Short mmCIF file of C-alpha atoms in Angstrom, two decimals:
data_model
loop_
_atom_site.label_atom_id
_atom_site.label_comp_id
_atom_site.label_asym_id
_atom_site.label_seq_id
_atom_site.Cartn_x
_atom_site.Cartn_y
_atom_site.Cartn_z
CA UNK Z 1 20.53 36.78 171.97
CA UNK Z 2 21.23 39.10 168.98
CA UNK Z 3 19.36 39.46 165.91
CA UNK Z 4 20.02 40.72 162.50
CA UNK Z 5 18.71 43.41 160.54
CA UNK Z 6 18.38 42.71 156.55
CA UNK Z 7 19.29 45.27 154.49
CA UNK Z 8 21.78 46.37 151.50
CA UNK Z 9 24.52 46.42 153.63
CA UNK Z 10 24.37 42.62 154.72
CA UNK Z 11 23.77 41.65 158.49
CA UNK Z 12 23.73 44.01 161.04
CA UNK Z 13 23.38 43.90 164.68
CA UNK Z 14 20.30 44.70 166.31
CA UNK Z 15 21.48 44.37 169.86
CA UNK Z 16 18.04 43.05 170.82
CA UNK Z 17 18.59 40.46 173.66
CA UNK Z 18 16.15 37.56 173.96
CA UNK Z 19 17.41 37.08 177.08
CA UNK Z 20 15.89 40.39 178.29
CA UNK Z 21 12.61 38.87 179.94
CA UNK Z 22 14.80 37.46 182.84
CA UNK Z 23 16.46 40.89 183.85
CA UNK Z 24 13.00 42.46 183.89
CA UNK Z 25 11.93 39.92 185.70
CA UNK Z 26 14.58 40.01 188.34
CA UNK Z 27 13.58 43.77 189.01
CA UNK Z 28 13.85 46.29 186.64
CA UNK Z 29 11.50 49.22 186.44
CA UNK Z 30 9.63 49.31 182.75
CA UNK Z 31 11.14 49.82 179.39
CA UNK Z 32 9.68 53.77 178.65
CA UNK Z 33 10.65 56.34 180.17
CA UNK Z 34 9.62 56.62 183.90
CA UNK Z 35 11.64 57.23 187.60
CA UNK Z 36 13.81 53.93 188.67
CA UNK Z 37 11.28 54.75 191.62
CA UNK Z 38 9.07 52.30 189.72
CA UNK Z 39 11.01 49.43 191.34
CA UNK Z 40 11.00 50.46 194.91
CA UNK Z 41 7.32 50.74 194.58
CA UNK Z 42 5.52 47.49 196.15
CA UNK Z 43 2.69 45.67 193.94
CA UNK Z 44 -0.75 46.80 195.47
CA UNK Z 45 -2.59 43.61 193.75
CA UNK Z 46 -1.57 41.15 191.15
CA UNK Z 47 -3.45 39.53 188.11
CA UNK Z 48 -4.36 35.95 188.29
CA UNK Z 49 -1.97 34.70 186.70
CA UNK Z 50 -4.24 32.05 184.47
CA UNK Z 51 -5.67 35.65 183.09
CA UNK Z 52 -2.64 36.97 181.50
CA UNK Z 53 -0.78 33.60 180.13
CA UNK Z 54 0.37 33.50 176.76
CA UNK Z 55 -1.95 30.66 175.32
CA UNK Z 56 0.08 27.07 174.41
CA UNK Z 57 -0.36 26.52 170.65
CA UNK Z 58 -2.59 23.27 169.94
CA UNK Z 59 -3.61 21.93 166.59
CA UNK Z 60 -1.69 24.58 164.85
CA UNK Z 61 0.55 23.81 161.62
CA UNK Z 62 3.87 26.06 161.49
CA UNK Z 63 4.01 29.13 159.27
CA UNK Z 64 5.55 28.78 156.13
CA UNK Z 65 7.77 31.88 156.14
CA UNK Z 66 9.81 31.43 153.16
CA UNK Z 67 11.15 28.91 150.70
CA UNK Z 68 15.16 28.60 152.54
CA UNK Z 69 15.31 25.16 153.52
CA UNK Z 70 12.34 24.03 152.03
CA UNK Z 71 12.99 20.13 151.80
CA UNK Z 72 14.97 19.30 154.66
CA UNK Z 73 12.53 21.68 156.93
CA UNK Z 74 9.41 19.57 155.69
CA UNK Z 75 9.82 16.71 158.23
CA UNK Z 76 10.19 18.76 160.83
CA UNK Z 77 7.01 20.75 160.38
CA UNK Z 78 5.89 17.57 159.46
CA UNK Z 79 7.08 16.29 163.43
CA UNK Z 80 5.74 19.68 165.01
CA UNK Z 81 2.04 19.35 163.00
CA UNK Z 82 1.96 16.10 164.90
CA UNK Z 83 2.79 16.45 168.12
CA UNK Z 84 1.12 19.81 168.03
CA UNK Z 85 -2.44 17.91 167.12
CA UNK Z 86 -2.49 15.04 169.65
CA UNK Z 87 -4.96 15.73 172.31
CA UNK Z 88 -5.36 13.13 174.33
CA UNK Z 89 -1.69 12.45 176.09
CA UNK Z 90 -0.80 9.24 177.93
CA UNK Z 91 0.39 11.69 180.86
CA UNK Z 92 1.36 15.15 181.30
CA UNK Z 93 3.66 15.65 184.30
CA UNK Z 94 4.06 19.34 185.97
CA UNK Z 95 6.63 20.90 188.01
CA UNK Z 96 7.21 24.11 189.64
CA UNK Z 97 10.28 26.15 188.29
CA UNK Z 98 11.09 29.40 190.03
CA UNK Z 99 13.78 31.35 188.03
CA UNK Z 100 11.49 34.63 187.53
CA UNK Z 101 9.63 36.87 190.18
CA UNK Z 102 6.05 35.43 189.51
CA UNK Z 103 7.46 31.68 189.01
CA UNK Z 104 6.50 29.20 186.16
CA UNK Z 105 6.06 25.98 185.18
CA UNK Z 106 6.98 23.21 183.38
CA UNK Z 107 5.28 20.54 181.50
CA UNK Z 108 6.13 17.28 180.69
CA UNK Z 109 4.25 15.26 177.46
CA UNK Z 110 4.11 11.87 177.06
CA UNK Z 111 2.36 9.38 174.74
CA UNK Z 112 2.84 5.73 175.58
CA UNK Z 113 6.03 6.21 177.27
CA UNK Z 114 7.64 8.35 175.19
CA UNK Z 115 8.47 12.37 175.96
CA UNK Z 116 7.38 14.19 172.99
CA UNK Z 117 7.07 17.49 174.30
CA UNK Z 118 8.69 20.18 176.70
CA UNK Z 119 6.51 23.50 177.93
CA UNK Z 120 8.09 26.02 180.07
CA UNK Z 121 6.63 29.36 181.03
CA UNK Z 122 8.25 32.11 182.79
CA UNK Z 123 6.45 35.18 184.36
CA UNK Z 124 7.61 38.17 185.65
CA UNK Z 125 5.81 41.96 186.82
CA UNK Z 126 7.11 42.68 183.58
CA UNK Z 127 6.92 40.44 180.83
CA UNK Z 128 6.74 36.66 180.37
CA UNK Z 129 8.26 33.78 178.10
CA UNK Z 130 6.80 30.51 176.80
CA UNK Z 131 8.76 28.05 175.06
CA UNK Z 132 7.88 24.79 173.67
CA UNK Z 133 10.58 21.94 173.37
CA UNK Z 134 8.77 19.52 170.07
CA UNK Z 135 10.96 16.21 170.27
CA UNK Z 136 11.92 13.32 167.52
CA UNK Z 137 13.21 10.11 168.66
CA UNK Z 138 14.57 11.86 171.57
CA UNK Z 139 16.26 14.96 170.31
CA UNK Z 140 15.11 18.60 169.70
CA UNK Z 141 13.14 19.15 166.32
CA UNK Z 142 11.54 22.31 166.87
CA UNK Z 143 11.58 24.90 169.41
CA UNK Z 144 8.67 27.81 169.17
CA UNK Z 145 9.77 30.90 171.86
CA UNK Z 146 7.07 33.52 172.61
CA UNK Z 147 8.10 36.28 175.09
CA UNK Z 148 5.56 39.55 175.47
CA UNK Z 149 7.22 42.76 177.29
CA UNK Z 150 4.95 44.44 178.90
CA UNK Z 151 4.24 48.46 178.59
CA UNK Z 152 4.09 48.50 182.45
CA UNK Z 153 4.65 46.31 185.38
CA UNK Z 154 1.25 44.30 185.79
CA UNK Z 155 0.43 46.19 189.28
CA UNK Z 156 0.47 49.58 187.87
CA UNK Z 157 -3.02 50.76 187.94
CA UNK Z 158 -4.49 53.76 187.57
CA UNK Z 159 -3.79 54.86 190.93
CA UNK Z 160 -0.02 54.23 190.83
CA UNK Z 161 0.06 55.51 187.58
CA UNK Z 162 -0.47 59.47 188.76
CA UNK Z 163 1.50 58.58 191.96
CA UNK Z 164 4.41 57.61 189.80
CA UNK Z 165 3.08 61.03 187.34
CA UNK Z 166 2.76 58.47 184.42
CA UNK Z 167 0.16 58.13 181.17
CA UNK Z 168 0.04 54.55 180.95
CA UNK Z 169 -1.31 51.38 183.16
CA UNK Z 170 -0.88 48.03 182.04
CA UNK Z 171 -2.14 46.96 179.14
CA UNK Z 172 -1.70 43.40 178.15
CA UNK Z 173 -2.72 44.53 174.03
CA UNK Z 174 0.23 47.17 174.29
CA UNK Z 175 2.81 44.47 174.76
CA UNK Z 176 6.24 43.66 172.98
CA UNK Z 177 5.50 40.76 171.17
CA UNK Z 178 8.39 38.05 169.81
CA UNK Z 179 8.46 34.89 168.51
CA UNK Z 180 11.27 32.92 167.34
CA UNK Z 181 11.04 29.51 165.52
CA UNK Z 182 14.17 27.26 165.70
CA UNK Z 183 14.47 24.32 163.73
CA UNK Z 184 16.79 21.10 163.91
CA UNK Z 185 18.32 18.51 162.39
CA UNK Z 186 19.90 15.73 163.26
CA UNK Z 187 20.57 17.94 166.83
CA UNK Z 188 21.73 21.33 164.52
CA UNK Z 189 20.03 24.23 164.79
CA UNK Z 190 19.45 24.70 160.80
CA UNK Z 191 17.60 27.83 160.59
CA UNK Z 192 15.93 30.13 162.87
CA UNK Z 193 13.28 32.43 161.75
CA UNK Z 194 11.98 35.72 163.95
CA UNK Z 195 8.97 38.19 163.30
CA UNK Z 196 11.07 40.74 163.78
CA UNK Z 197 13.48 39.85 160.97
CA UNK Z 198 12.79 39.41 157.15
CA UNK Z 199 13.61 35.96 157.06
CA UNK Z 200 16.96 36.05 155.29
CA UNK Z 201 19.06 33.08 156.63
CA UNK Z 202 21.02 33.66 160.04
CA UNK Z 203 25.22 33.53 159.99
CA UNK Z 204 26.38 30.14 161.20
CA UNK Z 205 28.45 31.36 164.08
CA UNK Z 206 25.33 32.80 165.20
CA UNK Z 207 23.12 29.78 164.46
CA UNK Z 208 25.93 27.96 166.79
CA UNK Z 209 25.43 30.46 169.55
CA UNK Z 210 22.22 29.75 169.52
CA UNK Z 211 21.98 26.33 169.54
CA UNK Z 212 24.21 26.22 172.42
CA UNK Z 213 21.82 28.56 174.29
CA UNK Z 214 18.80 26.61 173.31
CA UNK Z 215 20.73 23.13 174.58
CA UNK Z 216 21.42 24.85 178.01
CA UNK Z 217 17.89 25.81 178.78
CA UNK Z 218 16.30 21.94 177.34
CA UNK Z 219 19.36 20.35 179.63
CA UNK Z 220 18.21 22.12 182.42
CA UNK Z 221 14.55 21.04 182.29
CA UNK Z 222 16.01 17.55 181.54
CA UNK Z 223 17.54 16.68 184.63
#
């Protein structure tokens, strides 16, 4: 997905793909500058997987990143508080979903009956993605995306590191860090806010691009 620089000119492209955590995943070799030998190598060991998982945000209120939208973005940060703060759920159902090299999971909310929330997480050797689907009366309200790049794949050790004539081994604090916060109404995508932008409101041809990319991924955990 592209995002937009802010800046005297008006909006520019930053050709930064959200979408670039599934090509990594599928086998690319890291994002600095090393031999494309890094993806013949084979993983010596992997992480446990529970040790490296971006953390699922509970009992969290959303950040208020600027006053666009104010009013009509109140309900649902309102919705997401909610949902976000119930701890005890009626049942939480969990499937398998294997779309990345490491595989992932998704989780299914209920309370009394009703789906209120959607959790998928993606890993790969070189980066992972969590996204959380918050529902109202059965349509999207809010969707949080956090996706971490990693500075290596998550077998390279110190050992493959000076086989490979590198300086750096994973390091989970020296990730790429994004989040993106997408907000709806009435099934529109209103506003989307990044931490890599400034928070200046999105085009709405690009808004509609990515609501449409937002609706594929939710229809696909939905059937």
């Amino acid at each position: 997905m592209y995002y937009y620089y802010c800046n005297s000119l008006g909006n520019r492209p930053r050709y930064y793909f959200h979408t670039f955590l599934i090509s990594l995943m599928i086998g690319c070799g890291t994002s600095n500058a090393q031999t494309n030998s890094v993806a013949a190598v084979s993983p010596k060991y992997s992480l446990q997987k529970d040790t490296i998982q971006i953390r699922e945000t509970f009992n969290k209120e959303d950040l208020t990143v600027n006053e666009y939208l104010t009013g009509r973005l109140k309900p649902i940060r309102a919705n997401f508080k909610r949902i976000n703060s119930i701890a005890n759920w009626t049942s939480i159902i969990t499937e398998d979903i294997w779309e990345s090299t490491e595989g992932g999971v998704a989780k299914y909310y209920y309370l009394n009956g009703t789906l209120e929330k959607i959790l998928s997480r993606h890993l790969g050797e070189t980066g992972q993605l969590l996204t959380e689907y918050y529902l109202q009366d059965g349509q999207l309200s809010f969707v949080f995306e956090k996706s971490y790049q990693y500075n290596r794949p998550i077998y390279q050790d110190a050992t493959l590191m000076k086989e490979l004539g590198d300086t750096e081994i994973f390091d989970m604090a020296k990730s790429q860090i994004t989040e993106d916060r997408n907000y709806f109404e009435n099934g529109e995508l209103i506003h989307q806010f990044s931490n890599l932008d400034c928070g200046a409101p999105f085009a709405s041809d690009y808004l509609l691009q990515e609501q449409k990319r937002i609706n594929e991924d939710f229809n696909r955990l939905m059937k």
